[in-house]
Short mmCIF file of C-alpha atoms and ligand atoms in Angstrom, two decimals:
data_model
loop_
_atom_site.label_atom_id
_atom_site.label_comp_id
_atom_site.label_asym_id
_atom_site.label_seq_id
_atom_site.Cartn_x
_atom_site.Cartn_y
_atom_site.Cartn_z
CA UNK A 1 -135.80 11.39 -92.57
CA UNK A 2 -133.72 14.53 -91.25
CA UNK A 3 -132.77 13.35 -87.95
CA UNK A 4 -131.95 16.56 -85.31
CA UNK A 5 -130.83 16.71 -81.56
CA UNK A 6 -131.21 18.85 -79.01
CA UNK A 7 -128.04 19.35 -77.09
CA UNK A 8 -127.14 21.53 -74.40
CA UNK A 9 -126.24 21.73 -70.36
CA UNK A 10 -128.65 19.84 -68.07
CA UNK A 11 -131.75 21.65 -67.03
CA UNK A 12 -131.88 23.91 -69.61
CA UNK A 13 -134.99 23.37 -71.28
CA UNK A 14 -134.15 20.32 -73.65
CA UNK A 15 -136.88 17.96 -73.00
CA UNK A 16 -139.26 20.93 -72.91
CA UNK A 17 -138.52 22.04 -76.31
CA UNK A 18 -138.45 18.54 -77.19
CA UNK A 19 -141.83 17.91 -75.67
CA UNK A 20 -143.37 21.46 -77.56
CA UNK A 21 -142.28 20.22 -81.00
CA UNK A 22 -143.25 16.69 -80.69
CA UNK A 23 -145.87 16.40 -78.38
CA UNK A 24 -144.55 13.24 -76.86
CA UNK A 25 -144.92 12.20 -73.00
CA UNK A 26 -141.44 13.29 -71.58
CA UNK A 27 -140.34 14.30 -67.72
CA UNK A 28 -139.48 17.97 -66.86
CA UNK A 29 -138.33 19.01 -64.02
CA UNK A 30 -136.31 21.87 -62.72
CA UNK A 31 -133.28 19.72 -61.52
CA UNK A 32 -130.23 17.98 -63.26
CA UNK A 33 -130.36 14.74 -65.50
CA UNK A 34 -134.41 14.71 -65.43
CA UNK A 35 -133.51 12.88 -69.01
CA UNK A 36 -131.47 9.58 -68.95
CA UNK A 37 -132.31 7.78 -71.67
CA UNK A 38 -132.63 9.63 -74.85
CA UNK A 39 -136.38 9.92 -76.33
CA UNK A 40 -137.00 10.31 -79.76
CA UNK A 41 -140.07 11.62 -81.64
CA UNK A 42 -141.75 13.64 -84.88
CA UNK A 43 -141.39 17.65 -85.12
CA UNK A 44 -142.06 20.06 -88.22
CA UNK A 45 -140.74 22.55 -89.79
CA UNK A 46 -142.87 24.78 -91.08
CA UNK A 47 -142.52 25.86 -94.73
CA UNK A 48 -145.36 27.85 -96.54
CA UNK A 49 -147.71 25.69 -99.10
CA UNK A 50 -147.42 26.53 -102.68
CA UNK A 51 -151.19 25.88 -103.22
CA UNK A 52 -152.79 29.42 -102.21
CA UNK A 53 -150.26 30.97 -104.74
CA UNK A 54 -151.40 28.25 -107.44
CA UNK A 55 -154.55 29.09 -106.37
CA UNK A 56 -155.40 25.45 -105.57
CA UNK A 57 -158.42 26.08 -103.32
CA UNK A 58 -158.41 22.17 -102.47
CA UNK A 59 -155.54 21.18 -100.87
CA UNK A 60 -155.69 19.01 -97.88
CA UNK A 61 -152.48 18.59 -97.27
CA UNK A 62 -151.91 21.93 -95.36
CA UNK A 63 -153.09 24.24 -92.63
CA UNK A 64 -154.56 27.56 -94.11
CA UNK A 65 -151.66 27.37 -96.44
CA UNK A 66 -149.03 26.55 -93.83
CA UNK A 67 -147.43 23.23 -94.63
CA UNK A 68 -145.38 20.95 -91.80
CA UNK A 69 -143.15 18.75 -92.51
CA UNK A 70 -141.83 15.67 -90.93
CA UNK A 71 -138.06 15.61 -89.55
CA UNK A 72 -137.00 13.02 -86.41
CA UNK A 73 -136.09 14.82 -83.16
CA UNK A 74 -133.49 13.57 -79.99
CA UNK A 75 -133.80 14.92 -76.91
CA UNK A 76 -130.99 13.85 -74.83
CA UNK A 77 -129.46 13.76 -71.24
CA UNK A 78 -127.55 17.10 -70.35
CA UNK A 79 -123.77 17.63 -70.85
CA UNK A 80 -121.33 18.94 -68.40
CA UNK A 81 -118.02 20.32 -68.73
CA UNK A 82 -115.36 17.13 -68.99
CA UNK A 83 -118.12 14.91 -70.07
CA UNK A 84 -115.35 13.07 -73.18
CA UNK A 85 -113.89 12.14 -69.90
CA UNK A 86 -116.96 10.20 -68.46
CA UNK A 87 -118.33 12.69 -66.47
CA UNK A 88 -122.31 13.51 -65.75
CA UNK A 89 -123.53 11.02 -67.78
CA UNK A 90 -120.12 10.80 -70.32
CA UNK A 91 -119.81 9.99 -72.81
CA UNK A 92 -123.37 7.90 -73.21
CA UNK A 93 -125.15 10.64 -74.78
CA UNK A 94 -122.59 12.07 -77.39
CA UNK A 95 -122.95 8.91 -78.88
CA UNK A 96 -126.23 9.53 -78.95
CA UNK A 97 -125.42 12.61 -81.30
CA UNK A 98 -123.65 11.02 -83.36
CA UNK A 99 -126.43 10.14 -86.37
CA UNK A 100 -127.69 13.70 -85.99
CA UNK A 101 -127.88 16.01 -89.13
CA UNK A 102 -127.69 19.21 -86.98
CA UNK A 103 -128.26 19.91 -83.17
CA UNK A 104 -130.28 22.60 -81.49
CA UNK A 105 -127.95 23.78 -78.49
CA UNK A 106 -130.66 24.92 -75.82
CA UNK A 107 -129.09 27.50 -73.33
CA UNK A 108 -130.43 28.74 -69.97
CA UNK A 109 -130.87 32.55 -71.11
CA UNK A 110 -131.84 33.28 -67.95
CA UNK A 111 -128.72 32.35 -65.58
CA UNK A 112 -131.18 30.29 -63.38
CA UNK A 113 -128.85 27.21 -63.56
CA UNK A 114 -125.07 26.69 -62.44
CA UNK A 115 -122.46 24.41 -65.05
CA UNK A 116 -123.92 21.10 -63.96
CA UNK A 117 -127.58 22.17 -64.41
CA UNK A 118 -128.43 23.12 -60.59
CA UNK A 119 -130.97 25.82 -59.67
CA UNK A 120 -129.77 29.18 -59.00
CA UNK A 121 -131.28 32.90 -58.65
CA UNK A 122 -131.95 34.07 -62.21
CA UNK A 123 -128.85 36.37 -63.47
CA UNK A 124 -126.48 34.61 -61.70
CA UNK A 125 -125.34 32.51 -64.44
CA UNK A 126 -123.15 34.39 -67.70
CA UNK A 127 -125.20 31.68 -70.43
CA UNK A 128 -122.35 32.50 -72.46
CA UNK A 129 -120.10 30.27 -70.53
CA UNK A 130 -122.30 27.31 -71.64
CA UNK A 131 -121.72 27.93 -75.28
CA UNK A 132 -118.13 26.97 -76.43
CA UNK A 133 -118.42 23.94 -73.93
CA UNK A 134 -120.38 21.92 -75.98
CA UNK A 135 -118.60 21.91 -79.45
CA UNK A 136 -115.43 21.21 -77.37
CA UNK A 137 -116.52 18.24 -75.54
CA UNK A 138 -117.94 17.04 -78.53
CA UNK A 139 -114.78 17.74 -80.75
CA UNK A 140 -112.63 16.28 -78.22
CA UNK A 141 -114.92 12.85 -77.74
CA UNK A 142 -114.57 12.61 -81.74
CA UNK A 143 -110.79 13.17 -81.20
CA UNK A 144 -110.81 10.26 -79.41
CA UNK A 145 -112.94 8.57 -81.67
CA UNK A 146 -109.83 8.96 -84.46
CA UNK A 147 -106.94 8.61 -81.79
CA UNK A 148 -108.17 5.28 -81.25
CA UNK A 149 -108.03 4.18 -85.35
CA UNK A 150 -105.59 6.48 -86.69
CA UNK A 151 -102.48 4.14 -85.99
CA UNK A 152 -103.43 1.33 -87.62
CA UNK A 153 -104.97 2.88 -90.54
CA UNK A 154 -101.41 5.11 -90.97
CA UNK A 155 -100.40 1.58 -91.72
CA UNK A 156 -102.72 0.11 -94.19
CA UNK A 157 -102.75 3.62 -95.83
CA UNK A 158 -98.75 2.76 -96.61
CA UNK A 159 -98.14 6.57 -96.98
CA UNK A 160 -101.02 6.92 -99.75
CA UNK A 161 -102.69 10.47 -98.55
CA UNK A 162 -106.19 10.17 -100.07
CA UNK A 163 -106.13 6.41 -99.14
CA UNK A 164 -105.43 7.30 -95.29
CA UNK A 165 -108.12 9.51 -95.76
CA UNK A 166 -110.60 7.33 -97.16
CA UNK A 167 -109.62 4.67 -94.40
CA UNK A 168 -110.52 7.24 -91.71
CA UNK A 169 -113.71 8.34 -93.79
CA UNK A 170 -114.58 4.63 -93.10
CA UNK A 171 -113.80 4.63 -89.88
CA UNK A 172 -115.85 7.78 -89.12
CA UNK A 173 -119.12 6.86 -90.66
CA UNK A 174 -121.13 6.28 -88.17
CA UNK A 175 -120.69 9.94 -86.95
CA UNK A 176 -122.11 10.74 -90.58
CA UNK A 177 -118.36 12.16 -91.53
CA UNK A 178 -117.23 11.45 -95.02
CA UNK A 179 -114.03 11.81 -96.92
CA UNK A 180 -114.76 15.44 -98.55
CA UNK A 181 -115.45 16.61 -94.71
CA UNK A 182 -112.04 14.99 -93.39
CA UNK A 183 -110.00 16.48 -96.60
CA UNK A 184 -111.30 19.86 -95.93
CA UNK A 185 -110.09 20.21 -92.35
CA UNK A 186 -106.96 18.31 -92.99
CA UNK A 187 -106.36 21.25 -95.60
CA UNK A 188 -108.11 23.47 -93.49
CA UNK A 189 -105.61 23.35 -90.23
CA UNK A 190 -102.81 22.15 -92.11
CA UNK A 191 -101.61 19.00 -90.29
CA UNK A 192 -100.09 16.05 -91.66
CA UNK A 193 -102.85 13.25 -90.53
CA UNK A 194 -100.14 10.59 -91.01
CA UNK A 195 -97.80 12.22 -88.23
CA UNK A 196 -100.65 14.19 -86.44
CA UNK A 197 -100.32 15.04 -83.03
CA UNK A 198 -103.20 14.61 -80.52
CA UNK A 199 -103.27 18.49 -80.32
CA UNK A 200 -103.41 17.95 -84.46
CA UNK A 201 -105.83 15.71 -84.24
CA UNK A 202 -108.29 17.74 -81.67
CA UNK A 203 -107.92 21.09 -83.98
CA UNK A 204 -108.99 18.77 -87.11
CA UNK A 205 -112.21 17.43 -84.83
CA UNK A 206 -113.16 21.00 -84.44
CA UNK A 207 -112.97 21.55 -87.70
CA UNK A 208 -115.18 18.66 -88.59
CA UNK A 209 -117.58 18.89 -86.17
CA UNK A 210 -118.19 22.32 -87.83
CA UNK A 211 -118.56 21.28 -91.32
CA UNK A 212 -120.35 18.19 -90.91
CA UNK A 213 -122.90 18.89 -87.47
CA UNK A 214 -124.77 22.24 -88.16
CA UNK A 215 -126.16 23.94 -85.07
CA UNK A 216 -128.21 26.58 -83.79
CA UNK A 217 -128.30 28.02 -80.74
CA UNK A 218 -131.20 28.81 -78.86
CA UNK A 219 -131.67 31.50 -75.89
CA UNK A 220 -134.21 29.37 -74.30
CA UNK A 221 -136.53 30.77 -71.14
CA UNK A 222 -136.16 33.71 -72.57
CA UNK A 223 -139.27 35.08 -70.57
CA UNK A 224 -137.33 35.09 -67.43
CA UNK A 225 -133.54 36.49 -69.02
CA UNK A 226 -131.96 39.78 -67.98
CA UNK A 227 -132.04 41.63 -71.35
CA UNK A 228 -128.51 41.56 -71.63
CA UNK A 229 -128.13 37.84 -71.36
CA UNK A 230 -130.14 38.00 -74.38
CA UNK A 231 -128.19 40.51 -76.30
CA UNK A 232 -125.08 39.01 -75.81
CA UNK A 233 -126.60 35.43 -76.72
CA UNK A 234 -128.18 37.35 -79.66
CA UNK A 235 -124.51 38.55 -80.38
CA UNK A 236 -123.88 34.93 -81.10
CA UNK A 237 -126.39 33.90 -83.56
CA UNK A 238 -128.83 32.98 -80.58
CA UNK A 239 -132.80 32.96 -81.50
CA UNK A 240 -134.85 33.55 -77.68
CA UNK A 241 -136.79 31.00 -77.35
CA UNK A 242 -139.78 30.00 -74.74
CA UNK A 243 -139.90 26.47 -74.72
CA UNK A 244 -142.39 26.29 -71.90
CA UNK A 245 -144.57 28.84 -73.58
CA UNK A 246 -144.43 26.44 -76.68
CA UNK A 247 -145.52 24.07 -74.58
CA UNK A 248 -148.44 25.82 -73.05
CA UNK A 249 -149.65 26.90 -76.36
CA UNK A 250 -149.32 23.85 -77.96
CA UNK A 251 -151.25 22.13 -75.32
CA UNK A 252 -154.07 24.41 -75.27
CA UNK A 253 -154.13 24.47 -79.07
CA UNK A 254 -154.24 20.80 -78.75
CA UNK A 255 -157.22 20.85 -76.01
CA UNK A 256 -159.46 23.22 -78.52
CA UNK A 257 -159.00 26.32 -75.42
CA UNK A 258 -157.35 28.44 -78.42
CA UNK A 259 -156.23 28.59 -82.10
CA UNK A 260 -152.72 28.79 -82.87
CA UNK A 261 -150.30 27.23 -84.97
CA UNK A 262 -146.59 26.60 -84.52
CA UNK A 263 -144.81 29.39 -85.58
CA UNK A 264 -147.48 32.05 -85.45
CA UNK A 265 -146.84 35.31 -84.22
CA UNK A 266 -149.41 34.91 -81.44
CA UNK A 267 -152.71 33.21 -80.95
CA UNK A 268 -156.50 33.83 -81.11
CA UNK A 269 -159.47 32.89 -78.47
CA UNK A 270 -161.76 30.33 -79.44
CA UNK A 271 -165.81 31.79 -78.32
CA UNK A 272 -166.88 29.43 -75.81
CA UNK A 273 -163.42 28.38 -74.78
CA UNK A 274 -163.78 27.83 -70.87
CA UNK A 275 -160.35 29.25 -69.28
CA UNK A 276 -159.59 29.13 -65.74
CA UNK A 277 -158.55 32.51 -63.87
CA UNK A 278 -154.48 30.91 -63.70
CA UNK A 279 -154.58 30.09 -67.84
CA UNK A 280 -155.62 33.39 -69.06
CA UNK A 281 -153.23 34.73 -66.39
CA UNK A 282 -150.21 32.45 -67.94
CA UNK A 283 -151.41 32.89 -71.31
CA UNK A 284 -151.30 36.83 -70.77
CA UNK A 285 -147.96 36.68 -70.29
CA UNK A 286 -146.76 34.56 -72.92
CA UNK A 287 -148.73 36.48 -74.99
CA UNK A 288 -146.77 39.88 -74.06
CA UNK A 289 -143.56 38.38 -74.11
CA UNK A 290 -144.13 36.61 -77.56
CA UNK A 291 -144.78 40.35 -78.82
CA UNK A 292 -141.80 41.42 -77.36
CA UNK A 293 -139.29 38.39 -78.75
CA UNK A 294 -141.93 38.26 -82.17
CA UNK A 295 -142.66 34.73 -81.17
CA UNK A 296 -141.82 31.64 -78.92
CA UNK A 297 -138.82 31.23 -81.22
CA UNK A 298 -139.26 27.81 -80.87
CA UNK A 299 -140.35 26.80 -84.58
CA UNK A 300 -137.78 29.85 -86.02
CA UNK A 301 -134.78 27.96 -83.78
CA UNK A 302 -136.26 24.55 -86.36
CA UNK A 303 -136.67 26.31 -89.40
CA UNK A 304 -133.06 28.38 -89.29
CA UNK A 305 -131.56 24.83 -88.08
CA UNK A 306 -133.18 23.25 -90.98
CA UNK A 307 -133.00 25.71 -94.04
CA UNK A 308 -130.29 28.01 -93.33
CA UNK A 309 -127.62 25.62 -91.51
CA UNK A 310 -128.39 22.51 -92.76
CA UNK A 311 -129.37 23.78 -96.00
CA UNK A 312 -132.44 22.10 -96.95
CA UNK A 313 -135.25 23.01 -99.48
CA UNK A 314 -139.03 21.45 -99.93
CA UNK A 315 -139.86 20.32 -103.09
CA UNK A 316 -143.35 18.84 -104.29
CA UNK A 317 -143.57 15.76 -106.80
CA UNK A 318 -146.53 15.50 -108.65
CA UNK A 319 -148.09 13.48 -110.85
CA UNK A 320 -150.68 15.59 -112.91
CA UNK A 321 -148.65 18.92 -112.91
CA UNK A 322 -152.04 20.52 -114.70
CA UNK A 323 -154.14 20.01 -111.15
CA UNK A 324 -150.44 19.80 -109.21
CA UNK A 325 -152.23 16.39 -107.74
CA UNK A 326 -151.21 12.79 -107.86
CA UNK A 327 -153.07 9.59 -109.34
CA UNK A 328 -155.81 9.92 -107.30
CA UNK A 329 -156.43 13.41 -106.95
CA UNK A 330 -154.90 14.70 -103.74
CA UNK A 331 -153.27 17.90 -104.17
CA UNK A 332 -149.91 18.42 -103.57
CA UNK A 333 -149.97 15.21 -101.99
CA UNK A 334 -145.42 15.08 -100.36
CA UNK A 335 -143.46 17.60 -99.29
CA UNK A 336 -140.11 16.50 -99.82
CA UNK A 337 -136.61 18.03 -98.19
CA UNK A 338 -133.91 17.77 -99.88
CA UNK A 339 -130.66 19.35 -99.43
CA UNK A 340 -129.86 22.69 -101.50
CA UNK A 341 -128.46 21.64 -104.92
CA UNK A 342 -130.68 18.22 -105.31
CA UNK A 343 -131.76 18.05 -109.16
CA UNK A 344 -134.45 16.77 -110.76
CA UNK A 345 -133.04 13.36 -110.86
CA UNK A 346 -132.63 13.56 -107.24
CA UNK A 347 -135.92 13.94 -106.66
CA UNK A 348 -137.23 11.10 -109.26
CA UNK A 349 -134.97 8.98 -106.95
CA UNK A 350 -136.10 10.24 -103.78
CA UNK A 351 -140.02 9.44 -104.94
CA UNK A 352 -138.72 5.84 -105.71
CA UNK A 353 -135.45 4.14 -106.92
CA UNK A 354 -137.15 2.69 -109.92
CA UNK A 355 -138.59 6.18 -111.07
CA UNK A 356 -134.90 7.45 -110.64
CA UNK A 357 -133.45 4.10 -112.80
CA UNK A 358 -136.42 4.85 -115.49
CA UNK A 359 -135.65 8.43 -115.21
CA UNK A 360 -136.42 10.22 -118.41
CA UNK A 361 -137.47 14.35 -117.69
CA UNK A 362 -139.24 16.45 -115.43
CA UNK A 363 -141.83 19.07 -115.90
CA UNK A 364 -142.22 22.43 -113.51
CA UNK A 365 -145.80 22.34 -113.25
CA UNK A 366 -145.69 26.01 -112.93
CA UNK A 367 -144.47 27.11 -116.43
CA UNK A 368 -145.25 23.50 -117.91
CA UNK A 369 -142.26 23.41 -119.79
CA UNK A 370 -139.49 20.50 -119.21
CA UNK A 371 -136.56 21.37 -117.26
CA UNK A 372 -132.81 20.73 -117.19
CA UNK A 373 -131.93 17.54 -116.12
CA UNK A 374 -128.74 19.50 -114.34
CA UNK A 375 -131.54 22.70 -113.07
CA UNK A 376 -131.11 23.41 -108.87
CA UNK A 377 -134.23 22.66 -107.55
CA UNK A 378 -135.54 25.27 -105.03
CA UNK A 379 -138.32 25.31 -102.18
CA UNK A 380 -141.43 25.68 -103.89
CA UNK A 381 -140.75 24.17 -106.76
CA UNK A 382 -143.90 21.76 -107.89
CA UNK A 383 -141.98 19.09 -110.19
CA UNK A 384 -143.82 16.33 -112.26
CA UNK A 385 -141.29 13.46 -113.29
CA UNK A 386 -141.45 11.99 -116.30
CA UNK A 387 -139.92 8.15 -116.02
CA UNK A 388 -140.39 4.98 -117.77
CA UNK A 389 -141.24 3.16 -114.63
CA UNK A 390 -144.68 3.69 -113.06
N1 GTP B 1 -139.25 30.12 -67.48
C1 GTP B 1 -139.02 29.11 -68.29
N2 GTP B 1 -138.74 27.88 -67.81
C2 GTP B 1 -138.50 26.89 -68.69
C3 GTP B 1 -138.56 27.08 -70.08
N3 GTP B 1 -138.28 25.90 -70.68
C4 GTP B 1 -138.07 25.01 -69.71
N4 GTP B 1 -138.21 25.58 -68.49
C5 GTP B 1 -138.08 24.94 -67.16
O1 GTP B 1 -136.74 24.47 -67.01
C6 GTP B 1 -136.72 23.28 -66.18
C7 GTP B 1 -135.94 22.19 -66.88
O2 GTP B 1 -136.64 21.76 -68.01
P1 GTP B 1 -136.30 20.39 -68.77
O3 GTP B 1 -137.01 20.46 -70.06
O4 GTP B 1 -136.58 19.22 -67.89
O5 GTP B 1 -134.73 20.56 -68.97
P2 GTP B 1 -133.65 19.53 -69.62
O6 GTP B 1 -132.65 20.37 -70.30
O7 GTP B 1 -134.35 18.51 -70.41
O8 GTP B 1 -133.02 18.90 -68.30
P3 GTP B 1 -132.22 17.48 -68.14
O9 GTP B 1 -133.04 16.41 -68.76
O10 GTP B 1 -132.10 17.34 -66.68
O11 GTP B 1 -130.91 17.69 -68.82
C8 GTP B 1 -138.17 22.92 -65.93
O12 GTP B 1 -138.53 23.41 -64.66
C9 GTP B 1 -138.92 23.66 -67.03
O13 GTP B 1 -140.25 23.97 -66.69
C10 GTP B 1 -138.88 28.39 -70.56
O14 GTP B 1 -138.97 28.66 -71.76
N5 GTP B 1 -139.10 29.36 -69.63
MG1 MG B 2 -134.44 16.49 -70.22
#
């Protein structure tokens, strides 16, 4: 499964976002390194179901035609400035980031908290400053990661180029870094990795960390941010976000009080709903500032991360691609993401290894005609396989 992290300054939001998407049991509060140890749990991204297009009136795999799908979510301790050196809680937690596929960086939009997470009056804090910080103590705690190898693998490598680079590739996997990455930002900043410098080495970390960790950035507690904190994060690529409005909704959604589903624009009253004088009160106002920001931003800041950094599509396998269902019936029974460029093939061996050995064809169940073993899938796609193995 996708495996994401949130990332960001402490007190920022982190484990409420993390708690909105996954529902798990997780401490807020509004003071530094709430979050020690790092909890992980189940969010969705949210990807509309082919079924209401296919007119498949009996699919149960979906909400009203919205579909969610599984990826694994960190929520970690907070980072502060010099943390590659051990400080906060160090170097602990970028280790923790190390497996991710792409990290959500939660800011304070709102200024309300100093560099090290401490409360302050709202404004007083340019979020901006809490941006670059985190790919640079990330880049430089992966510099040190390949400072501690590089000598000795300069040495096996016996001045063989793509051979020191492999050795490094191996050296690297655990951070998910492989030898196409480390080629393109050797090329990329020019150095010579055999006789690279540590300044060398930190400018090809940078470079890495881009190509192989996408991220997002999210504006979070957005309801309380000076509109130009939120321009100027906005400048940057920045979706506002309300994790704690998230939260609230979820919750509430959760506790039958009102109807809404993750991602929606806003949410309906359920008749009969008993709601006490404070929760219509709080709901009125996340209600007028999700018209104002569109939404909570908090399954957009997911579904960007997912399908436009990481680059991933959803693709259904069936088995009967005349009722789109599988052996026993259930309509459009997986949801599969798989990164942009996965072919059919790839998809045989994602259902199962031995459907991908026995791989023969696949069928798009919309035009029923077979397709090219080399075709791109794309999200949406409804695929039956066609393998010698059952
Ligand atoms: N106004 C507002 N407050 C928020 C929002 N999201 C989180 N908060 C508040 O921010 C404070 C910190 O939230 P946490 O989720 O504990 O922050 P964290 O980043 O996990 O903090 P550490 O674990 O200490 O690093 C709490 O008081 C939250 O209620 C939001 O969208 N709007
Ligand atoms: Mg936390």
């Amino acid at each position: 499964m996708l495996l994401l992290a949130l990332a960001g300054k402490p007190n920022c939001g982190k484990s409420t976002f993390f708690k909105s998407l996954t529902l798990a049991n997780v401490e807020i509060a509004n003071y530094p390194f709430t979050t020690i140890d790092a909890n992980k749990g189940v969010a969705y991204v949210r990807s509309p179901c082919p079924c209401k297009e296919l007119g498949l009136d009996n699919c149960t795999s979906c909400v009203d035609g919205v579909r969610f799908i599984p990826v694994e979510l960190l929520d970690v301790a907070g980072l502060v400035p010099d943390a590659h050196l051990g400080r906060g809680l160090g170097n602990q937690f970028l280790d923790n980031l190390r497996e991710a596929d792409g990290i959500i960086q939660v800011v304070d939009a709102s200024g309300s908290t100093d560099a090290e997470g401490n409360p302050v009056d709202i404004g007083t804090r340019d979020p901006r400053e809490d941006v670059a910080f985190l790919k640079y103590e990330f880049a430089m705690w992966m510099a040190g990661i390949v400072d501690k190898h590089l000598a000795k693998l300069v040495r096996q490598a016996q001045g063989k180029d793509q051979v020191l680079i492999d050795l490094l590739a191996g050296a690297l996997a655990g951070l998910r870094i492989n030898a196409i990455q480390i080629r393109e930002a050797v090329d990329e900043t020019g150095i010579n990795l055999a006789k690279a410098s540590p300044e060398d080495i930190e400018k090809m970390c940078e470079v890495l960390l881009y190509v192989s960790k996408p991220m997002i950035l999210a504006a979070n507690k957005a309801d309380q941010a000076p509109e130009a904190n939120l321009a100027s994060l906005a400048e940057l690529g920045a979706v506002p976000t309300i994790a704690a409005g998230e939260l609230a909704l979820k919750s509430a959604a959760q506790a039958k009080l009102l109807r809404y589903l993750p991602g929606d624009k806003t949410f309906a009253p359920i008749e009969g709903a008993k709601l006490s004088a404070n929760q219509v009160k709080a709901l009125t106002m996340i209600a007028e500032n999700m018209k104002k920001l569109g939404s909570t931003g908090v399954q957009e800041t997911l579904n960007k991360l997912v399908f436009d950094e990481i680059g991933m599509i959803v693709v259904y396998p069936v088995e009967d691609d005349g009722k789109c269902c599988n052996a026993k019936g259930v309509v459009l029974p997986d949801a599969f993401l798989m990164p942009k460029g996965s072919t059919p093939k790839d998809l045989a061996y994602k259902v199962h290894t031995d459907i991908g050995n026995g791989f023969l064809y696949a069928v798009d169940a919309r035009t029923k005609m077979r397709i090219k073993d080399s075709t791109e899938l794309k999200t949406g796609d409804v695929i039956r396989i066609v393998s010698t193995a059952k």
